PDB file of C-alpha atoms in Angstrom:
ATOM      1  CA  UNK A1198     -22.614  12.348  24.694  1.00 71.00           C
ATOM      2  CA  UNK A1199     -19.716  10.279  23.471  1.00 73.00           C
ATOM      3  CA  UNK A1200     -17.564  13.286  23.664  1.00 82.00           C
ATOM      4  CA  UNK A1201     -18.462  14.050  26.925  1.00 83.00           C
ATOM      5  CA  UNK A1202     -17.416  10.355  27.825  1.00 88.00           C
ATOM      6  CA  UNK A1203     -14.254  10.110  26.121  1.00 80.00           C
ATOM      7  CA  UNK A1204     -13.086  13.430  27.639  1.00 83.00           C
ATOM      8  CA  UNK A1205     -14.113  12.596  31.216  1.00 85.00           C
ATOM      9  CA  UNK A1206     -11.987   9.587  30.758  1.00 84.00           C
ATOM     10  CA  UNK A1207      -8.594  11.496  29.265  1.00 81.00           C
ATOM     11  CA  UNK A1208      -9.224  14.131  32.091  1.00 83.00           C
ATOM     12  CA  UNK A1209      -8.976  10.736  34.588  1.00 86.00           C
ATOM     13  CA  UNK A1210      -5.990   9.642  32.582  1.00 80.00           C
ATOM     14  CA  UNK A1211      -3.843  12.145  32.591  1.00 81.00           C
ATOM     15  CA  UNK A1212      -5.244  13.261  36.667  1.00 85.00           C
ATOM     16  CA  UNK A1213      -4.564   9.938  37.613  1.00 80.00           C
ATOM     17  CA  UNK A1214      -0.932   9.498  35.822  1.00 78.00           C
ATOM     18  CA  UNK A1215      -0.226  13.152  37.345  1.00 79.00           C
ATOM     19  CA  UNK A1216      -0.778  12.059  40.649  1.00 80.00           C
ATOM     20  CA  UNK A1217       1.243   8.830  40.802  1.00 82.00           C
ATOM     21  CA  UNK A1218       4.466  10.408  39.169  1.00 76.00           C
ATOM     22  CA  UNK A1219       3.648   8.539  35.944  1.00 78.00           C
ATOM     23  CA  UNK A1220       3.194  11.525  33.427  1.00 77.00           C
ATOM     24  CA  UNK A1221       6.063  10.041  31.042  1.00 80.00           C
ATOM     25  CA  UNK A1222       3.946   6.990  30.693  1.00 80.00           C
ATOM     26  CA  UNK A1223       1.082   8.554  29.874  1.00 76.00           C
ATOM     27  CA  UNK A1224       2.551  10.636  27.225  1.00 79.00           C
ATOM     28  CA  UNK A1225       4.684   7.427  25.963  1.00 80.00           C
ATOM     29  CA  UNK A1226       1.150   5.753  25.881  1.00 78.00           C
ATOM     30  CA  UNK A1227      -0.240   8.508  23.396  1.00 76.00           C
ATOM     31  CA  UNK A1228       2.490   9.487  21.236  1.00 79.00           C
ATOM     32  CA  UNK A1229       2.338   5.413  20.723  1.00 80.00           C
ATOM     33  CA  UNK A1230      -1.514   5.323  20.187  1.00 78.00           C
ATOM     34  CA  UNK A1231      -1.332   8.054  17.820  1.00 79.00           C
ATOM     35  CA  UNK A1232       1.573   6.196  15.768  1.00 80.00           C
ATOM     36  CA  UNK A1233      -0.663   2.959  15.752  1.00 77.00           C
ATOM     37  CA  UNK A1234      -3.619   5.017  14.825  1.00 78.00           C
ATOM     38  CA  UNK A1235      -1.881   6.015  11.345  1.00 81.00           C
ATOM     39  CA  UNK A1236      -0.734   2.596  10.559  1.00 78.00           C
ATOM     40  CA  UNK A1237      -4.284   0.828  11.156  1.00 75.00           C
ATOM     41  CA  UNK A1238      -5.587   3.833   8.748  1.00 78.00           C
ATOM     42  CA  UNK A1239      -2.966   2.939   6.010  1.00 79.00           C
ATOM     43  CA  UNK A1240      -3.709  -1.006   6.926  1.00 75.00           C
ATOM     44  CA  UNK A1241      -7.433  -0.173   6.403  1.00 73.00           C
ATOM     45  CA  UNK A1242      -7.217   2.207   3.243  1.00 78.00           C
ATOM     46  CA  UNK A1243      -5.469  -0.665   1.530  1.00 76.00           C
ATOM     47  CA  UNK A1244      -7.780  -3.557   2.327  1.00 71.00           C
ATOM     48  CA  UNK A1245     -10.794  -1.075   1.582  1.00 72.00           C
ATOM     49  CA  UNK A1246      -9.230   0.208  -2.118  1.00 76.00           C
ATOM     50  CA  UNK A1247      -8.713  -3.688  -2.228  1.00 74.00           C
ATOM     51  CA  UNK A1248     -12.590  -4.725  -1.440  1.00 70.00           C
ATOM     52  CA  UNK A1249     -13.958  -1.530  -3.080  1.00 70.00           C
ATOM     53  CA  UNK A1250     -11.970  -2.250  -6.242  1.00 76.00           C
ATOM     54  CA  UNK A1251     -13.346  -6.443  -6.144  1.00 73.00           C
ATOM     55  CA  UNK A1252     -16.579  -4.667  -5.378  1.00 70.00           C
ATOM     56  CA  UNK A1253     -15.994  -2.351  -8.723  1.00 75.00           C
ATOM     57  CA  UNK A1254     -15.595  -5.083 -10.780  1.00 81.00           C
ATOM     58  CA  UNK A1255     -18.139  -7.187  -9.784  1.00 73.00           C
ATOM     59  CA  UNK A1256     -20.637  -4.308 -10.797  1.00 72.00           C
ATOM     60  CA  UNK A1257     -18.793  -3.737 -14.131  1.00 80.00           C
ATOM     61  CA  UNK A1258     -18.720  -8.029 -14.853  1.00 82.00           C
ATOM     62  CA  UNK A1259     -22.509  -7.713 -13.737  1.00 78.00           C
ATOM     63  CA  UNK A1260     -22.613 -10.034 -11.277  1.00 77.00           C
ATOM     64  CA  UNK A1261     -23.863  -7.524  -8.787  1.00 71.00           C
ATOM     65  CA  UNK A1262     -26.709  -7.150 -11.193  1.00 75.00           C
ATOM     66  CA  UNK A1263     -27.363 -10.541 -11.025  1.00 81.00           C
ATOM     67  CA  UNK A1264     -27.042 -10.985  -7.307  1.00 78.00           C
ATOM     68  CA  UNK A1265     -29.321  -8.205  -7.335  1.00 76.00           C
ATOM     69  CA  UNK A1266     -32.227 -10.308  -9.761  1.00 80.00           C
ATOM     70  CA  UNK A1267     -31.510 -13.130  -6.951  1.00 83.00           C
ATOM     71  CA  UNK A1268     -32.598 -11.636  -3.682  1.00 85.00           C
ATOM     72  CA  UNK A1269     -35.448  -9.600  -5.247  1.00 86.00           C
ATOM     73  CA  UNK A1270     -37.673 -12.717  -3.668  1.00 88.00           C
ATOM     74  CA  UNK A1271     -35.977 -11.735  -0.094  1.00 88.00           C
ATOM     75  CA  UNK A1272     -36.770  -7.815  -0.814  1.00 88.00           C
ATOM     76  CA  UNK A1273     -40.339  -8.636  -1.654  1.00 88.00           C
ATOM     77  CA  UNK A1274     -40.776 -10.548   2.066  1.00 89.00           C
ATOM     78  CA  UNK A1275     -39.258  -7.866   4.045  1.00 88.00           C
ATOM     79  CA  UNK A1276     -40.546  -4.724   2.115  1.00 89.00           C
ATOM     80  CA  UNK A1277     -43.845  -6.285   0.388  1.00 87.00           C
ATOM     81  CA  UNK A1278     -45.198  -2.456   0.267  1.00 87.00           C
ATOM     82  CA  UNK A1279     -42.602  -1.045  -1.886  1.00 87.00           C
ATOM     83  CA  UNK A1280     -43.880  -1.334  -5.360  1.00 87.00           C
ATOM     84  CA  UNK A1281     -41.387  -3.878  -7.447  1.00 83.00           C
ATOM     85  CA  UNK A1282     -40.313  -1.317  -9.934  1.00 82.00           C
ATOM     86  CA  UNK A1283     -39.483   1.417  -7.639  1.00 86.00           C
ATOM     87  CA  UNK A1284     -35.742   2.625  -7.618  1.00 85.00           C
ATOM     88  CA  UNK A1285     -35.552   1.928  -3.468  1.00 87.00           C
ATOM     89  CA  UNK A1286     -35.271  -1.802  -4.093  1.00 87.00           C
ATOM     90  CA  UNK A1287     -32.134  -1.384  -6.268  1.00 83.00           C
ATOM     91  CA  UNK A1288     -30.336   0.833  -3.586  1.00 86.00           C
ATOM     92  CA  UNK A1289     -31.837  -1.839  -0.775  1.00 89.00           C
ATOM     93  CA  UNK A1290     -30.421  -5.057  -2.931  1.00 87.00           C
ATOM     94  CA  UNK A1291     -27.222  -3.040  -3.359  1.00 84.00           C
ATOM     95  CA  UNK A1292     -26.470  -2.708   0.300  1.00 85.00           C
ATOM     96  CA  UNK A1293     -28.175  -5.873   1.521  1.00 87.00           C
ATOM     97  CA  UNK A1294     -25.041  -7.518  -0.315  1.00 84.00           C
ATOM     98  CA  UNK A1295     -22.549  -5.264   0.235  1.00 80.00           C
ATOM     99  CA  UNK A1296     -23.208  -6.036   4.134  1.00 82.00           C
ATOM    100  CA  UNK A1297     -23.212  -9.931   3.203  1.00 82.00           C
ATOM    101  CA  UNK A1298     -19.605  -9.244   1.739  1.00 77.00           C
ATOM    102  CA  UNK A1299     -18.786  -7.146   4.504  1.00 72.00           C
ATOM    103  CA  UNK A1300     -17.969  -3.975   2.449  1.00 69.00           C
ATOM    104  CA  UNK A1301     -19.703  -1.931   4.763  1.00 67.00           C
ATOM    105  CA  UNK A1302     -17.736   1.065   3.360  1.00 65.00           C
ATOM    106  CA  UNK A1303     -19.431   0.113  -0.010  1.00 66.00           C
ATOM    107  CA  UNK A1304     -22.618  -0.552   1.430  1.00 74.00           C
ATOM    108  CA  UNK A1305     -23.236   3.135   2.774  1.00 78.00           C
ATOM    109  CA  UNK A1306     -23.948   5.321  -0.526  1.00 79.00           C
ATOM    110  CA  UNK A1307     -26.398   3.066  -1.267  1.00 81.00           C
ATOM    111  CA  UNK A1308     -28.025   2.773   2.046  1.00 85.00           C
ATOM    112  CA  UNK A1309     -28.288   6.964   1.942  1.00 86.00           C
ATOM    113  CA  UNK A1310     -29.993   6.485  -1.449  1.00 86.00           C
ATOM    114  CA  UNK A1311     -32.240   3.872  -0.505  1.00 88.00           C
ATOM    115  CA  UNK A1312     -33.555   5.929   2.782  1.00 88.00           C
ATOM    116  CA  UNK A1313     -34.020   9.091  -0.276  1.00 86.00           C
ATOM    117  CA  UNK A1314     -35.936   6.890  -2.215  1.00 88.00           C
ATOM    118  CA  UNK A1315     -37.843   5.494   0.832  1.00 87.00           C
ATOM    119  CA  UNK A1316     -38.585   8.971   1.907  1.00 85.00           C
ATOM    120  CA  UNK A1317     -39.388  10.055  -1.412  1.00 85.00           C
ATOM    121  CA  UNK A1318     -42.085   6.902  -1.844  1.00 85.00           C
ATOM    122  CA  UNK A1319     -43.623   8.239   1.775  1.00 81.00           C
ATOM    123  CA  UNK A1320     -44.281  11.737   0.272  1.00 80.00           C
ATOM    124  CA  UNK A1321     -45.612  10.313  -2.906  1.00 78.00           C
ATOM    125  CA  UNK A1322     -47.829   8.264  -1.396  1.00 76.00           C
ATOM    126  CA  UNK A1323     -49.144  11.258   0.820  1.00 71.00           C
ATOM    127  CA  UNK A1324     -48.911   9.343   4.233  1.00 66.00           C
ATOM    128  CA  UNK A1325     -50.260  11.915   6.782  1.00 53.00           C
ATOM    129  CA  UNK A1326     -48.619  10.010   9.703  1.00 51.00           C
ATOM    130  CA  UNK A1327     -44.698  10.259   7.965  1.00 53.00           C
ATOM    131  CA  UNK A1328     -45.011  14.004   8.505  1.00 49.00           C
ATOM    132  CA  UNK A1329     -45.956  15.379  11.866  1.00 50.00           C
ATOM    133  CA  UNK A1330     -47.921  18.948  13.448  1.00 50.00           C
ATOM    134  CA  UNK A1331     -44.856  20.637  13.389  1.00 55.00           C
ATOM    135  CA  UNK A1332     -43.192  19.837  10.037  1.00 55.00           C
ATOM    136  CA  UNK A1333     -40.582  17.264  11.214  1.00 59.00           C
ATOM    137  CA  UNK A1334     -40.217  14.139   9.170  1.00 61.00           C
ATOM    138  CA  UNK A1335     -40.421  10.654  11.234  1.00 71.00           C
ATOM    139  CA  UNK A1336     -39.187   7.352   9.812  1.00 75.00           C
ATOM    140  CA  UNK A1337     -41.537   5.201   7.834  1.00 80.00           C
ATOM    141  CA  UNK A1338     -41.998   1.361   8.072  1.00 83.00           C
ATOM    142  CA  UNK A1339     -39.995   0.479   5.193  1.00 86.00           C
ATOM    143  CA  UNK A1340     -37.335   3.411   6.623  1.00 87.00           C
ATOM    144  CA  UNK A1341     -37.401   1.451  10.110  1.00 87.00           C
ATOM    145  CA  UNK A1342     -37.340  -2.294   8.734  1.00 89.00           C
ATOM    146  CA  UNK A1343     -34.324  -1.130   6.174  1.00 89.00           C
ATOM    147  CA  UNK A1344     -32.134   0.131   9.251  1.00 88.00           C
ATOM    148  CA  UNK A1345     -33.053  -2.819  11.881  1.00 89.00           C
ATOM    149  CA  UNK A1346     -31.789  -5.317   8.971  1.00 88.00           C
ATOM    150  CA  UNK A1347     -28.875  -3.558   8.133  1.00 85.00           C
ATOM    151  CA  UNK A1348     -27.645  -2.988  11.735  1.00 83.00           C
ATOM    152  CA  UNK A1349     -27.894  -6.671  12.280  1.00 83.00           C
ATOM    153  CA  UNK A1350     -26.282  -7.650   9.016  1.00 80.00           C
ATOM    154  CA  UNK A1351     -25.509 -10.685   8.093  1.00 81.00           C
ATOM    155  CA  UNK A1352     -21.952 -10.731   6.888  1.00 82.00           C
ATOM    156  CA  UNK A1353     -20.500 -14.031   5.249  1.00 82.00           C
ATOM    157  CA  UNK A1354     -16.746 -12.044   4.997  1.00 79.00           C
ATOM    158  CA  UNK A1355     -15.955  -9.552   8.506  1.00 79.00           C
ATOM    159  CA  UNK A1356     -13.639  -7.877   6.656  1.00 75.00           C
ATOM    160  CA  UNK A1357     -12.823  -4.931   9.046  1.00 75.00           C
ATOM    161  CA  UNK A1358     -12.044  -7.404  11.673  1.00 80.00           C
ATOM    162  CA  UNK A1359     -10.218  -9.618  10.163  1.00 80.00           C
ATOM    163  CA  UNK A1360      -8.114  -6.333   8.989  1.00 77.00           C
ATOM    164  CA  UNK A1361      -7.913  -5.349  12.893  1.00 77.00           C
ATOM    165  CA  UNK A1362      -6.858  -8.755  13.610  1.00 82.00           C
ATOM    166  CA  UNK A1363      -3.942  -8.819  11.406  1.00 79.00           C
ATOM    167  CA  UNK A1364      -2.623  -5.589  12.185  1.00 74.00           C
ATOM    168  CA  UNK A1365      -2.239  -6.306  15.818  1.00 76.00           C
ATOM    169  CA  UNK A1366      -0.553  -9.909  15.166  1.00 79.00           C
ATOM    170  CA  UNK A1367      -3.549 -12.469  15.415  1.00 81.00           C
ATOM    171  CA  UNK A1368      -2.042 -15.662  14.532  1.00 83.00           C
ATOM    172  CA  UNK A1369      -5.428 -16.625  12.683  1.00 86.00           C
ATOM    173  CA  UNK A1370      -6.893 -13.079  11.803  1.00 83.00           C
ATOM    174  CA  UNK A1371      -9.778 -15.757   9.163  1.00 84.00           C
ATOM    175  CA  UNK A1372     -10.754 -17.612  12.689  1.00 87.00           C
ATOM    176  CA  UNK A1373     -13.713 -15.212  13.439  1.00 86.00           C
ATOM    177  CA  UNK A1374     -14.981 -15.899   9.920  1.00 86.00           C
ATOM    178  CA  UNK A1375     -17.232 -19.250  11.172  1.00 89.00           C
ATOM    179  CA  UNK A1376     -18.505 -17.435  14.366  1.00 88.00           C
ATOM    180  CA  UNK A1377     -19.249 -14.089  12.973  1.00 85.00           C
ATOM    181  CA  UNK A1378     -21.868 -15.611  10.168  1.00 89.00           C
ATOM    182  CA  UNK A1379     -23.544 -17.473  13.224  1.00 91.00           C
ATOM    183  CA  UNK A1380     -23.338 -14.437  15.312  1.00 89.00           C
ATOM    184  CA  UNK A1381     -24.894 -12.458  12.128  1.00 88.00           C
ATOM    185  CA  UNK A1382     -27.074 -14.857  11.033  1.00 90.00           C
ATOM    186  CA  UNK A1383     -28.785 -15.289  14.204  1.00 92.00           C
ATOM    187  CA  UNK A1384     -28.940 -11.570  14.657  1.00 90.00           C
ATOM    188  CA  UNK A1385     -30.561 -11.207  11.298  1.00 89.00           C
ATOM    189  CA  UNK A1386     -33.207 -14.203  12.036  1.00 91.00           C
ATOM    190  CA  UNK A1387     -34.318 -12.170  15.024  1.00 91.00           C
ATOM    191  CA  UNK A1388     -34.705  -8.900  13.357  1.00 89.00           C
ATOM    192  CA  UNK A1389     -36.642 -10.098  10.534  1.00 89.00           C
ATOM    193  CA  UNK A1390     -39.118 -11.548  12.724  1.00 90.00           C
ATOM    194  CA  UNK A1391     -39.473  -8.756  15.032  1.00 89.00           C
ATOM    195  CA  UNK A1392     -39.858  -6.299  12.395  1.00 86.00           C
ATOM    196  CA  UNK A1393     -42.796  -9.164  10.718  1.00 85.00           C
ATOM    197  CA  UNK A1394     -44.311  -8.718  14.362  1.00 85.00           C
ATOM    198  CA  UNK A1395     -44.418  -5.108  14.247  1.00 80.00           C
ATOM    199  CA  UNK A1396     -45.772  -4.923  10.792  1.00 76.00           C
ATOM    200  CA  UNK A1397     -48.816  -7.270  12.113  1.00 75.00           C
ATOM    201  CA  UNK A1398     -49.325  -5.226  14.865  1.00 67.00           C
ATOM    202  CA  UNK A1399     -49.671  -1.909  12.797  1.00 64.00           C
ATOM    203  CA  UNK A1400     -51.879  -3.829  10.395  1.00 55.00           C
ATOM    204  CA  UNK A1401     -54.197  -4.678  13.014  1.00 49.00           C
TER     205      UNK A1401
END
């Protein structure tokens, strides 16, 4: 569908700019998109080998492992049906606070791993409502709550905006630092306790 969208709306550019005689502006207008396009992905490959490589050593110094120990507590409450030795709540911890930092590049191996794991605990557990008449899979509980929090993410660092920010000249790129953990938090407050609401209702 997004296709669809964006290519209704370059038809409409380039009609539109054909009919008023601006056709020069309209290729000015991409040739410079296309050269800004390159230099936000070299911008954006350096702050990621930058936040990937903090990330890296954090794992390596074990602190990762011990952030990991801490929110165990905070996996338990949203995922209290995921036995506590089961490999899903390492892959869950690891991209819980790889979100928090705002590493979402970092943060999506180990979401893929955790929804394996998830699946793989759904066919172990030989839940006849995960797998439907005609053989397709549908998500789980766990598989549902694990998306809803990490869509809302709570992020304590926005790094990819604060990397868009300074490559198109913000004159504070850190400012949206304060607003984006209230925006997040708040986001994160409300998806926790619709997905508690949901699990009541599917207990009852």
């Amino acid at each position: 569908m997004l296709n669809y969208i964006w290519a209704v709306m370059i038809a409409i550019g380039i009609i539109y700019g054909a009919l008023t005689g601006n056709m020069e502006a309209v290729a000015n207008g991409a040739l410079d998109a296309a050269g800004e396009a390159v230099q936000l992905c070299i911008t954006m490959i350096g702050v990621m080998g930058l936040w990937v490589g903090l990330m890296e050593i954090a794992s390596k110094s074990g602190l990762i492992r011990s952030m990991t120990k801490g929110i165990q507590p905070f996996v338990t409450f949203l995922f209290p049906r995921i036995p506590k030795d089961h490999p899903a709540r390492q892959y869950i911890s690891t991209n819980l606070i790889a979100n928090i930092l705002g590493l979402g590049w970092a943060c999506t191996p180990a979401g893929l791993k955790a929804m394996e794991e998830l699946a793989r605990l759904e066919e172990e557990r030989g839940n006849p409502a995960y797998l439907s008449k005609k053989g397709e899979r549908s998500a789980s509980n766990e598989m549902c709550t694990f998306l809803i929090i990490n869509i809302s993410s709570l992020q304590l660092i926005p790094v990819s905006v604060i990397a868009y920010r300074s490559q198109y000249g913000s004159a504070s790129p850190t400012a949206v630092i304060a607003p984006g953990i209230l925006a997040t938090a708040f986001s994160t407050a409300v998806a926790i306790l619709f997905c508690k609401i949901r699990d009541k209702k599917q207990d009852v």
